[in-house]
PDB file of C-alpha atoms in Angstrom:
ATOM      1  CA  MET A   1      10.932 -13.893 -28.799  1.00  0.00           C
ATOM      2  CA  LYS A   2      10.794 -11.738 -32.129  1.00  0.00           C
ATOM      3  CA  LYS A   3       9.934  -8.158 -31.820  1.00  0.00           C
ATOM      4  CA  ARG A   4       6.517  -6.919 -33.015  1.00  0.00           C
ATOM      5  CA  ILE A   5       7.723  -4.721 -35.653  1.00  0.00           C
ATOM      6  CA  SER A   6       4.516  -2.583 -35.613  1.00  0.00           C
ATOM      7  CA  LEU A   7       5.279  -1.478 -32.495  1.00  0.00           C
ATOM      8  CA  GLU A   8       8.880  -0.712 -33.025  1.00  0.00           C
ATOM      9  CA  ILE A   9       7.909   1.648 -35.688  1.00  0.00           C
ATOM     10  CA  ILE A  10       5.302   3.284 -33.247  1.00  0.00           C
ATOM     11  CA  ARG A  11       7.865   3.582 -30.527  1.00  0.00           C
ATOM     12  CA  ILE A  12      10.565   5.259 -33.119  1.00  0.00           C
ATOM     13  CA  ILE A  13       7.615   7.639 -34.242  1.00  0.00           C
ATOM     14  CA  ALA A  14       6.940   8.337 -30.604  1.00  0.00           C
ATOM     15  CA  ILE A  15      10.564   9.234 -29.651  1.00  0.00           C
ATOM     16  CA  CYS A  16      10.961  11.637 -32.695  1.00  0.00           C
ATOM     17  CA  MET A  17       7.675  13.438 -31.522  1.00  0.00           C
ATOM     18  CA  VAL A  18       9.053  13.699 -28.074  1.00  0.00           C
ATOM     19  CA  ILE A  19      12.325  15.289 -29.534  1.00  0.00           C
ATOM     20  CA  PHE A  20      10.421  17.461 -31.286  1.00  0.00           C
ATOM     21  CA  ASN A  21       8.630  18.874 -28.388  1.00  0.00           C
ATOM     22  CA  HIS A  22      11.804  19.969 -27.126  1.00  0.00           C
ATOM     23  CA  THR A  23      12.997  21.772 -30.146  1.00  0.00           C
ATOM     24  CA  GLY A  24      12.168  25.122 -29.054  1.00  0.00           C
ATOM     25  CA  GLU A  25      11.608  28.236 -31.361  1.00  0.00           C
ATOM     26  CA  ASN A  26      13.564  26.490 -34.096  1.00  0.00           C
ATOM     27  CA  GLY A  27      10.831  23.755 -34.179  1.00  0.00           C
ATOM     28  CA  PHE A  28       7.889  23.150 -31.780  1.00  0.00           C
ATOM     29  CA  GLU A  29       7.662  26.564 -30.474  1.00  0.00           C
ATOM     30  CA  MET A  30       7.586  28.201 -33.919  1.00  0.00           C
ATOM     31  CA  PHE A  31       3.789  28.253 -33.624  1.00  0.00           C
ATOM     32  CA  ARG A  32       4.597  31.734 -31.868  1.00  0.00           C
ATOM     33  CA  THR A  33       6.865  33.196 -34.347  1.00  0.00           C
ATOM     34  CA  ALA A  34       5.328  31.971 -37.641  1.00  0.00           C
ATOM     35  CA  TYR A  35       1.751  33.383 -36.814  1.00  0.00           C
ATOM     36  CA  GLY A  36       0.220  34.895 -39.911  1.00  0.00           C
ATOM     37  CA  THR A  37       2.218  32.859 -42.272  1.00  0.00           C
ATOM     38  CA  PRO A  38       1.452  29.711 -44.323  1.00  0.00           C
ATOM     39  CA  LEU A  39       4.322  27.872 -42.543  1.00  0.00           C
ATOM     40  CA  TRP A  40       2.266  28.384 -39.374  1.00  0.00           C
ATOM     41  CA  TYR A  41      -0.719  26.074 -40.256  1.00  0.00           C
ATOM     42  CA  PHE A  42       1.825  23.083 -41.164  1.00  0.00           C
ATOM     43  CA  VAL A  43       3.424  23.873 -37.685  1.00  0.00           C
ATOM     44  CA  ILE A  44       0.103  23.702 -35.729  1.00  0.00           C
ATOM     45  CA  LEU A  45      -0.309  20.247 -37.472  1.00  0.00           C
ATOM     46  CA  LEU A  46       3.324  19.184 -36.391  1.00  0.00           C
ATOM     47  CA  ASP A  47       2.786  20.201 -32.776  1.00  0.00           C
ATOM     48  CA  ILE A  48      -0.531  18.492 -32.118  1.00  0.00           C
ATOM     49  CA  VAL A  49       0.932  15.563 -33.616  1.00  0.00           C
ATOM     50  CA  SER A  50       4.096  15.537 -31.489  1.00  0.00           C
ATOM     51  CA  LYS A  51       1.914  15.683 -28.576  1.00  0.00           C
ATOM     52  CA  ALA A  52       1.065  11.879 -29.329  1.00  0.00           C
ATOM     53  CA  GLY A  53       4.384  11.039 -28.533  1.00  0.00           C
ATOM     54  CA  VAL A  54       4.083  10.204 -24.536  1.00  0.00           C
ATOM     55  CA  PRO A  55       0.687   8.486 -24.895  1.00  0.00           C
ATOM     56  CA  LEU A  56       1.962   6.320 -27.709  1.00  0.00           C
ATOM     57  CA  PHE A  57       4.438   4.900 -25.399  1.00  0.00           C
ATOM     58  CA  PHE A  58       1.765   4.237 -22.748  1.00  0.00           C
ATOM     59  CA  MET A  59      -0.397   2.209 -25.512  1.00  0.00           C
ATOM     60  CA  ILE A  60       2.714   0.140 -26.324  1.00  0.00           C
ATOM     61  CA  SER A  61       3.311  -0.373 -22.781  1.00  0.00           C
ATOM     62  CA  GLY A  62      -0.556  -1.753 -22.753  1.00  0.00           C
ATOM     63  CA  VAL A  63       0.026  -3.965 -25.752  1.00  0.00           C
ATOM     64  CA  LEU A  64       3.323  -5.826 -24.263  1.00  0.00           C
ATOM     65  CA  LEU A  65       2.192  -5.621 -20.507  1.00  0.00           C
ATOM     66  CA  LEU A  66      -1.346  -6.202 -19.789  1.00  0.00           C
ATOM     67  CA  ASP A  67      -1.615  -9.721 -20.823  1.00  0.00           C
ATOM     68  CA  LYS A  68       1.481 -10.969 -18.719  1.00  0.00           C
ATOM     69  CA  GLU A  69       1.094 -13.161 -16.131  1.00  0.00           C
ATOM     70  CA  GLU A  70       3.534 -12.106 -12.848  1.00  0.00           C
ATOM     71  CA  THR A  71       3.141 -12.291  -9.365  1.00  0.00           C
ATOM     72  CA  LEU A  72       3.202  -9.096  -7.179  1.00  0.00           C
ATOM     73  CA  LYS A  73       6.738  -9.883  -6.116  1.00  0.00           C
ATOM     74  CA  GLU A  74       7.812 -10.498  -9.859  1.00  0.00           C
ATOM     75  CA  LEU A  75       6.037  -6.924 -10.698  1.00  0.00           C
ATOM     76  CA  PHE A  76       8.028  -5.258  -7.910  1.00  0.00           C
ATOM     77  CA  VAL A  77      11.370  -6.659  -8.739  1.00  0.00           C
ATOM     78  CA  LYS A  78      11.424  -6.802 -12.318  1.00  0.00           C
ATOM     79  CA  ARG A  79       9.698  -3.657 -13.180  1.00  0.00           C
ATOM     80  CA  ILE A  80       8.776  -1.454 -10.310  1.00  0.00           C
ATOM     81  CA  LEU A  81      12.288  -1.818  -8.610  1.00  0.00           C
ATOM     82  CA  ARG A  82      14.370  -1.312 -11.585  1.00  0.00           C
ATOM     83  CA  TYR A  83      12.118   1.911 -12.642  1.00  0.00           C
ATOM     84  CA  VAL A  84      13.046   3.445  -9.378  1.00  0.00           C
ATOM     85  CA  VAL A  85      16.688   2.524  -9.818  1.00  0.00           C
ATOM     86  CA  ILE A  86      16.539   4.328 -13.440  1.00  0.00           C
ATOM     87  CA  ILE A  87      15.021   7.191 -11.907  1.00  0.00           C
ATOM     88  CA  LEU A  88      17.585   7.565  -9.021  1.00  0.00           C
ATOM     89  CA  LEU A  89      20.503   6.789 -11.383  1.00  0.00           C
ATOM     90  CA  PHE A  90      19.901   9.141 -14.302  1.00  0.00           C
ATOM     91  CA  SER A  91      18.702  11.891 -12.039  1.00  0.00           C
ATOM     92  CA  PHE A  92      21.931  11.560 -10.111  1.00  0.00           C
ATOM     93  CA  ILE A  93      23.879  11.765 -13.523  1.00  0.00           C
ATOM     94  CA  TYR A  94      21.996  15.047 -14.351  1.00  0.00           C
ATOM     95  CA  TYR A  95      22.353  16.194 -10.641  1.00  0.00           C
ATOM     96  CA  VAL A  96      26.421  15.937 -11.280  1.00  0.00           C
ATOM     97  CA  ARG A  97      26.176  17.629 -14.647  1.00  0.00           C
ATOM     98  CA  LEU A  98      24.634  20.397 -12.944  1.00  0.00           C
ATOM     99  CA  TYR A  99      27.060  20.667 -10.366  1.00  0.00           C
ATOM    100  CA  ILE A 100      29.920  20.478 -12.923  1.00  0.00           C
ATOM    101  CA  HIS A 101      28.412  23.354 -14.705  1.00  0.00           C
ATOM    102  CA  HIS A 102      27.478  25.413 -11.638  1.00  0.00           C
ATOM    103  CA  PRO A 103      29.680  24.455  -8.657  1.00  0.00           C
ATOM    104  CA  GLU A 104      28.313  27.687  -6.991  1.00  0.00           C
ATOM    105  CA  TYR A 105      24.949  25.697  -6.186  1.00  0.00           C
ATOM    106  CA  GLY A 106      26.904  23.335  -3.939  1.00  0.00           C
ATOM    107  CA  PHE A 107      26.397  19.503  -3.760  1.00  0.00           C
ATOM    108  CA  SER A 108      24.035  17.910  -1.307  1.00  0.00           C
ATOM    109  CA  ILE A 109      22.845  14.418  -1.153  1.00  0.00           C
ATOM    110  CA  LYS A 110      19.963  15.679   1.123  1.00  0.00           C
ATOM    111  CA  PHE A 111      18.890  18.254  -1.331  1.00  0.00           C
ATOM    112  CA  PHE A 112      18.986  15.359  -4.267  1.00  0.00           C
ATOM    113  CA  PHE A 113      16.757  13.112  -2.732  1.00  0.00           C
ATOM    114  CA  THR A 114      14.302  15.739  -1.184  1.00  0.00           C
ATOM    115  CA  TYR A 115      14.129  17.267  -4.674  1.00  0.00           C
ATOM    116  CA  ILE A 116      13.506  14.258  -6.915  1.00  0.00           C
ATOM    117  CA  TYR A 117      11.182  12.955  -4.168  1.00  0.00           C
ATOM    118  CA  SER A 118       8.409  15.617  -5.536  1.00  0.00           C
ATOM    119  CA  THR A 119      10.007  16.983  -8.524  1.00  0.00           C
ATOM    120  CA  PRO A 120      11.562  15.394 -11.645  1.00  0.00           C
ATOM    121  CA  PHE A 121      15.227  16.472 -11.838  1.00  0.00           C
ATOM    122  CA  ILE A 122      14.679  17.740 -15.613  1.00  0.00           C
ATOM    123  CA  ILE A 123      11.296  18.443 -16.819  1.00  0.00           C
ATOM    124  CA  PRO A 124      11.388  15.452 -19.434  1.00  0.00           C
ATOM    125  CA  TYR A 125      11.422  12.986 -16.494  1.00  0.00           C
ATOM    126  CA  TRP A 126       7.912  13.733 -15.484  1.00  0.00           C
ATOM    127  CA  PHE A 127       7.157  10.307 -17.989  1.00  0.00           C
ATOM    128  CA  LEU A 128       9.488   8.309 -15.603  1.00  0.00           C
ATOM    129  CA  TYR A 129       7.043   9.054 -12.585  1.00  0.00           C
ATOM    130  CA  SER A 130       4.031   8.719 -14.535  1.00  0.00           C
ATOM    131  CA  TYR A 131       5.228   5.143 -15.782  1.00  0.00           C
ATOM    132  CA  LEU A 132       5.958   4.584 -12.402  1.00  0.00           C
ATOM    133  CA  SER A 133       2.331   5.025 -11.520  1.00  0.00           C
ATOM    134  CA  PHE A 134       1.318   2.721 -14.413  1.00  0.00           C
ATOM    135  CA  LEU A 135       3.442   0.104 -12.851  1.00  0.00           C
ATOM    136  CA  PHE A 136       1.770   0.228  -9.692  1.00  0.00           C
ATOM    137  CA  ILE A 137      -1.759   0.136 -10.899  1.00  0.00           C
ATOM    138  CA  LEU A 138      -0.644  -2.759 -13.497  1.00  0.00           C
ATOM    139  CA  PRO A 139      -2.183  -5.782 -11.787  1.00  0.00           C
ATOM    140  CA  VAL A 140      -5.580  -3.751 -11.496  1.00  0.00           C
ATOM    141  CA  LEU A 141      -5.249  -3.024 -15.329  1.00  0.00           C
ATOM    142  CA  ARG A 142      -4.516  -6.743 -16.241  1.00  0.00           C
ATOM    143  CA  SER A 143      -7.482  -7.682 -14.343  1.00  0.00           C
ATOM    144  CA  VAL A 144      -9.675  -4.974 -16.118  1.00  0.00           C
ATOM    145  CA  VAL A 145      -8.640  -6.033 -19.489  1.00  0.00           C
ATOM    146  CA  LYS A 146      -9.202  -9.740 -18.883  1.00  0.00           C
ATOM    147  CA  SER A 147     -13.027  -9.055 -18.341  1.00  0.00           C
ATOM    148  CA  LEU A 148     -13.594  -6.542 -21.194  1.00  0.00           C
ATOM    149  CA  LYS A 149     -15.036  -7.838 -24.321  1.00  0.00           C
ATOM    150  CA  GLU A 150     -14.526  -6.492 -27.702  1.00  0.00           C
ATOM    151  CA  ASN A 151     -17.776  -4.371 -27.702  1.00  0.00           C
ATOM    152  CA  GLU A 152     -16.638  -2.775 -24.483  1.00  0.00           C
ATOM    153  CA  TYR A 153     -13.317  -1.787 -26.042  1.00  0.00           C
ATOM    154  CA  LEU A 154     -15.213  -0.404 -28.920  1.00  0.00           C
ATOM    155  CA  TRP A 155     -17.167   1.880 -26.119  1.00  0.00           C
ATOM    156  CA  ILE A 156     -14.301   2.933 -24.535  1.00  0.00           C
ATOM    157  CA  LEU A 157     -12.622   3.909 -27.834  1.00  0.00           C
ATOM    158  CA  GLY A 158     -15.734   5.832 -29.020  1.00  0.00           C
ATOM    159  CA  PHE A 159     -16.211   7.541 -25.970  1.00  0.00           C
ATOM    160  CA  SER A 160     -12.626   8.564 -25.862  1.00  0.00           C
ATOM    161  CA  VAL A 161     -12.861  10.067 -29.322  1.00  0.00           C
ATOM    162  CA  PHE A 162     -16.269  11.594 -28.766  1.00  0.00           C
ATOM    163  CA  LEU A 163     -14.492  13.601 -25.766  1.00  0.00           C
ATOM    164  CA  TRP A 164     -11.455  14.387 -27.827  1.00  0.00           C
ATOM    165  CA  ILE A 165     -13.049  15.982 -30.737  1.00  0.00           C
ATOM    166  CA  SER A 166     -15.150  17.809 -28.151  1.00  0.00           C
ATOM    167  CA  PRO A 167     -13.612  21.290 -29.133  1.00  0.00           C
ATOM    168  CA  VAL A 168     -15.372  20.970 -32.308  1.00  0.00           C
ATOM    169  CA  TRP A 169     -19.095  21.181 -31.142  1.00  0.00           C
ATOM    170  CA  GLU A 170     -17.571  23.800 -28.169  1.00  0.00           C
ATOM    171  CA  ILE A 171     -16.741  26.032 -31.082  1.00  0.00           C
ATOM    172  CA  ILE A 172     -19.810  25.402 -33.139  1.00  0.00           C
ATOM    173  CA  PHE A 173     -22.326  25.930 -30.173  1.00  0.00           C
ATOM    174  CA  ASN A 174     -19.975  28.372 -28.223  1.00  0.00           C
ATOM    175  CA  LEU A 175     -19.802  25.989 -25.254  1.00  0.00           C
ATOM    176  CA  GLU A 176     -17.321  25.812 -22.341  1.00  0.00           C
ATOM    177  CA  PRO A 177     -14.955  23.120 -22.079  1.00  0.00           C
ATOM    178  CA  ILE A 178     -16.801  19.708 -21.245  1.00  0.00           C
ATOM    179  CA  ASN A 179     -15.376  18.943 -17.603  1.00  0.00           C
ATOM    180  CA  ILE A 180     -15.466  15.147 -17.735  1.00  0.00           C
ATOM    181  CA  ASN A 181     -12.653  15.514 -20.491  1.00  0.00           C
ATOM    182  CA  ASN A 182     -10.110  15.888 -17.629  1.00  0.00           C
ATOM    183  CA  GLY A 183     -10.959  12.316 -16.762  1.00  0.00           C
ATOM    184  CA  LEU A 184      -9.070  11.078 -19.707  1.00  0.00           C
ATOM    185  CA  ASN A 185      -5.635  13.194 -18.651  1.00  0.00           C
ATOM    186  CA  ALA A 186      -4.812  10.000 -16.899  1.00  0.00           C
ATOM    187  CA  SER A 187      -2.649   8.703 -19.895  1.00  0.00           C
ATOM    188  CA  PHE A 188      -1.198   5.748 -17.771  1.00  0.00           C
ATOM    189  CA  VAL A 189      -4.831   4.574 -17.448  1.00  0.00           C
ATOM    190  CA  VAL A 190      -6.752   5.213 -20.500  1.00  0.00           C
ATOM    191  CA  PHE A 191      -3.928   4.721 -23.412  1.00  0.00           C
ATOM    192  CA  PRO A 192      -2.666   1.497 -22.354  1.00  0.00           C
ATOM    193  CA  ILE A 193      -5.991  -0.107 -22.176  1.00  0.00           C
ATOM    194  CA  LEU A 194      -6.667   1.695 -25.692  1.00  0.00           C
ATOM    195  CA  GLY A 195      -3.655   0.303 -27.139  1.00  0.00           C
ATOM    196  CA  TYR A 196      -4.192  -3.416 -25.755  1.00  0.00           C
ATOM    197  CA  GLY A 197      -7.694  -3.320 -27.190  1.00  0.00           C
ATOM    198  CA  ILE A 198      -6.614  -2.041 -30.596  1.00  0.00           C
ATOM    199  CA  ALA A 199      -3.605  -4.066 -31.171  1.00  0.00           C
ATOM    200  CA  ASN A 200      -4.900  -7.463 -29.510  1.00  0.00           C
ATOM    201  CA  VAL A 201      -8.781  -7.469 -29.285  1.00  0.00           C
ATOM    202  CA  ILE A 202     -10.379  -5.649 -31.828  1.00  0.00           C
ATOM    203  CA  SER A 203     -11.200  -7.701 -34.889  1.00  0.00           C
ATOM    204  CA  ASP A 204     -10.128  -7.105 -38.516  1.00  0.00           C
ATOM    205  CA  LYS A 205     -13.595  -6.038 -39.577  1.00  0.00           C
ATOM    206  CA  TYR A 206     -13.234  -2.910 -37.827  1.00  0.00           C
ATOM    207  CA  TYR A 207     -10.185  -2.248 -39.777  1.00  0.00           C
ATOM    208  CA  ASN A 208     -12.214  -1.554 -43.066  1.00  0.00           C
ATOM    209  CA  TYR A 209     -12.397   1.404 -45.253  1.00  0.00           C
ATOM    210  CA  MET A 210     -15.326   3.126 -43.652  1.00  0.00           C
ATOM    211  CA  SER A 211     -13.281   3.236 -40.122  1.00  0.00           C
ATOM    212  CA  ARG A 212     -10.149   4.683 -41.883  1.00  0.00           C
ATOM    213  CA  ALA A 213     -12.171   7.332 -43.523  1.00  0.00           C
ATOM    214  CA  ILE A 214     -13.907   8.303 -40.470  1.00  0.00           C
ATOM    215  CA  LEU A 215     -10.742   8.718 -38.466  1.00  0.00           C
ATOM    216  CA  PHE A 216      -9.303  10.617 -41.332  1.00  0.00           C
ATOM    217  CA  VAL A 217     -12.058  13.022 -41.216  1.00  0.00           C
ATOM    218  CA  VAL A 218     -11.760  13.136 -37.298  1.00  0.00           C
ATOM    219  CA  PHE A 219      -8.279  13.966 -37.402  1.00  0.00           C
ATOM    220  CA  ILE A 220      -8.748  16.884 -40.301  1.00  0.00           C
ATOM    221  CA  LEU A 221     -11.358  18.371 -37.946  1.00  0.00           C
ATOM    222  CA  ASN A 222      -9.054  18.193 -35.061  1.00  0.00           C
ATOM    223  CA  TRP A 223      -6.376  20.064 -36.765  1.00  0.00           C
ATOM    224  CA  LEU A 224      -8.824  22.427 -38.208  1.00  0.00           C
ATOM    225  CA  CYS A 225     -10.278  23.098 -34.681  1.00  0.00           C
ATOM    226  CA  SER A 226      -6.892  23.521 -33.096  1.00  0.00           C
ATOM    227  CA  ILE A 227      -5.958  26.223 -35.750  1.00  0.00           C
ATOM    228  CA  TYR A 228      -9.290  28.112 -34.898  1.00  0.00           C
ATOM    229  CA  MET A 229      -8.826  28.117 -31.240  1.00  0.00           C
ATOM    230  CA  ASN A 230      -5.170  29.405 -31.504  1.00  0.00           C
ATOM    231  CA  ILE A 231      -6.188  32.307 -33.823  1.00  0.00           C
ATOM    232  CA  VAL A 232      -9.080  33.013 -31.164  1.00  0.00           C
ATOM    233  CA  GLU A 233      -6.436  33.197 -28.408  1.00  0.00           C
ATOM    234  CA  PHE A 234      -4.182  35.236 -30.490  1.00  0.00           C
ATOM    235  CA  LYS A 235      -7.043  37.903 -31.109  1.00  0.00           C
ATOM    236  CA  GLU A 236      -7.824  37.991 -27.623  1.00  0.00           C
ATOM    237  CA  THR A 237      -4.511  38.213 -25.817  1.00  0.00           C
ATOM    238  CA  GLY A 238      -2.259  39.123 -28.829  1.00  0.00           C
ATOM    239  CA  GLU A 239       0.131  36.155 -28.033  1.00  0.00           C
ATOM    240  CA  LEU A 240      -0.142  32.151 -28.392  1.00  0.00           C
ATOM    241  CA  SER A 241       0.585  30.196 -24.895  1.00  0.00           C
ATOM    242  CA  GLY A 242       0.587  27.047 -26.574  1.00  0.00           C
ATOM    243  CA  SER A 243      -2.087  25.731 -23.571  1.00  0.00           C
ATOM    244  CA  ASN A 244      -4.934  24.828 -26.277  1.00  0.00           C
ATOM    245  CA  LEU A 245      -2.489  22.278 -28.143  1.00  0.00           C
ATOM    246  CA  ASP A 246      -2.666  19.253 -25.313  1.00  0.00           C
ATOM    247  CA  ARG A 247      -6.300  19.090 -25.992  1.00  0.00           C
ATOM    248  CA  PHE A 248      -6.006  17.961 -29.433  1.00  0.00           C
ATOM    249  CA  ALA A 249      -3.268  15.172 -28.628  1.00  0.00           C
ATOM    250  CA  GLY A 250      -5.770  12.337 -28.222  1.00  0.00           C
ATOM    251  CA  ILE A 251      -6.932  12.018 -31.864  1.00  0.00           C
ATOM    252  CA  PRO A 252      -3.548  12.003 -33.386  1.00  0.00           C
ATOM    253  CA  THR A 253      -2.359   9.182 -31.028  1.00  0.00           C
ATOM    254  CA  ILE A 254      -5.385   6.935 -31.706  1.00  0.00           C
ATOM    255  CA  VAL A 255      -5.068   7.714 -35.475  1.00  0.00           C
ATOM    256  CA  ILE A 256      -1.300   6.899 -35.795  1.00  0.00           C
ATOM    257  CA  PHE A 257      -1.419   3.817 -33.414  1.00  0.00           C
ATOM    258  CA  TYR A 258      -4.375   2.552 -35.457  1.00  0.00           C
ATOM    259  CA  PHE A 259      -3.058   3.045 -39.196  1.00  0.00           C
ATOM    260  CA  ILE A 260       0.385   1.539 -38.118  1.00  0.00           C
ATOM    261  CA  ILE A 261      -1.291  -1.743 -36.368  1.00  0.00           C
ATOM    262  CA  TYR A 262      -3.451  -1.588 -39.584  1.00  0.00           C
ATOM    263  CA  CYS A 263      -0.515  -1.440 -41.939  1.00  0.00           C
ATOM    264  CA  PHE A 264       1.925  -3.917 -40.169  1.00  0.00           C
ATOM    265  CA  ASP A 265      -0.434  -6.379 -38.528  1.00  0.00           C
ATOM    266  CA  LYS A 266      -3.622  -6.287 -40.452  1.00  0.00           C
ATOM    267  CA  LYS A 267      -2.777  -5.535 -43.735  1.00  0.00           C
ATOM    268  CA  THR A 268       0.874  -7.164 -43.308  1.00  0.00           C
ATOM    269  CA  ILE A 269       2.826  -4.601 -45.310  1.00  0.00           C
ATOM    270  CA  LYS A 270       6.040  -6.750 -45.904  1.00  0.00           C
ATOM    271  CA  ILE A 271       9.476  -5.050 -45.519  1.00  0.00           C
ATOM    272  CA  PRO A 272      12.890  -6.458 -46.212  1.00  0.00           C
ATOM    273  CA  GLU A 273      14.317  -8.353 -43.229  1.00  0.00           C
ATOM    274  CA  ARG A 274      17.189  -6.215 -43.263  1.00  0.00           C
ATOM    275  CA  MET A 275      15.120  -3.110 -42.656  1.00  0.00           C
ATOM    276  CA  GLU A 276      13.142  -4.947 -40.412  1.00  0.00           C
ATOM    277  CA  HIS A 277      16.374  -5.757 -38.472  1.00  0.00           C
ATOM    278  CA  VAL A 278      17.384  -1.982 -38.543  1.00  0.00           C
ATOM    279  CA  ILE A 279      13.906  -0.988 -37.243  1.00  0.00           C
ATOM    280  CA  SER A 280      14.241  -3.315 -34.083  1.00  0.00           C
ATOM    281  CA  ILE A 281      17.623  -1.991 -33.485  1.00  0.00           C
ATOM    282  CA  ALA A 282      16.404   1.595 -33.559  1.00  0.00           C
ATOM    283  CA  GLY A 283      13.399   0.652 -31.481  1.00  0.00           C
ATOM    284  CA  GLY A 284      15.528  -0.935 -28.804  1.00  0.00           C
ATOM    285  CA  GLY A 285      17.496   2.004 -28.177  1.00  0.00           C
ATOM    286  CA  VAL A 286      14.611   4.435 -27.969  1.00  0.00           C
ATOM    287  CA  PHE A 287      14.354   4.384 -23.873  1.00  0.00           C
ATOM    288  CA  CYS A 288      18.152   5.307 -24.000  1.00  0.00           C
ATOM    289  CA  THR A 289      17.686   8.096 -26.287  1.00  0.00           C
ATOM    290  CA  TYR A 290      14.970   9.457 -23.968  1.00  0.00           C
ATOM    291  CA  LEU A 291      16.996   9.036 -21.045  1.00  0.00           C
ATOM    292  CA  PHE A 292      20.078  11.280 -22.467  1.00  0.00           C
ATOM    293  CA  GLU A 293      18.230  13.518 -24.861  1.00  0.00           C
ATOM    294  CA  ASP A 294      17.970  16.205 -22.572  1.00  0.00           C
ATOM    295  CA  MET A 295      21.793  16.346 -22.099  1.00  0.00           C
ATOM    296  CA  LEU A 296      22.506  15.613 -25.705  1.00  0.00           C
ATOM    297  CA  ARG A 297      20.350  18.416 -26.888  1.00  0.00           C
ATOM    298  CA  SER A 298      21.700  21.268 -24.288  1.00  0.00           C
ATOM    299  CA  ASP A 299      25.571  20.097 -24.301  1.00  0.00           C
ATOM    300  CA  ILE A 300      26.274  18.820 -27.839  1.00  0.00           C
ATOM    301  CA  PHE A 301      23.452  19.719 -30.330  1.00  0.00           C
TER     302      PHE A 301
END
């Protein structure tokens, strides 16, 4: 089956964002060292956009998996069990790597299984645990999306944008953060449904000039608000923690996903066949890149 090129492009963008998240003071954490310079405003923009990496992966999964028909046995064998094996295998590879670099820690299979039961062996592998949660509730999500109509997807999208842009009026009216916003932290529930709705259900009439203009304005407001909140934090504490950046990931996620779907699925921008083949190959290697990224970054680059 031919790959959907829009999703492959989003996949490549998402892995680049994930990698940028791990660039430390030479990249992502430059928001601490570049404060007070013109570059800092651009770094904040890159940081909130890069936070969209993981949600984009969940949106892609929603598009690809929520309309598939599978028995519970097929789901367990083809997806859940395979993912458990991936977690065990690659966590063990990193454990062996740790032992090679630090033999003084000792080597214990019991310790390995006890540790990975509750904690990812390397921090970036938290995504594997979250994705496993998504796979376990996949039958429920499939039932949900089958019952939803277009206007209900629009309601979910509108409500999500309403909450994700909440820092704007919290600043204007000096309000505390809205508690209900925490409900959208369940990335493996909200983002797959939104991805499926935007890519497969919402009709072309909502990909009009007005919708694009609104999303662009919301994105700019989101960026300006993130700048303001970080400035306030620095003035109050004398440092920047980065804790404010996560609140601003939802809007870039929706904007990037929407515009890529618009360009390559709705507007059907044509790209050369050879380039399409390259994009498909690169998209197919994204998961492997994610699995080895920490090792490559630490040991080679």
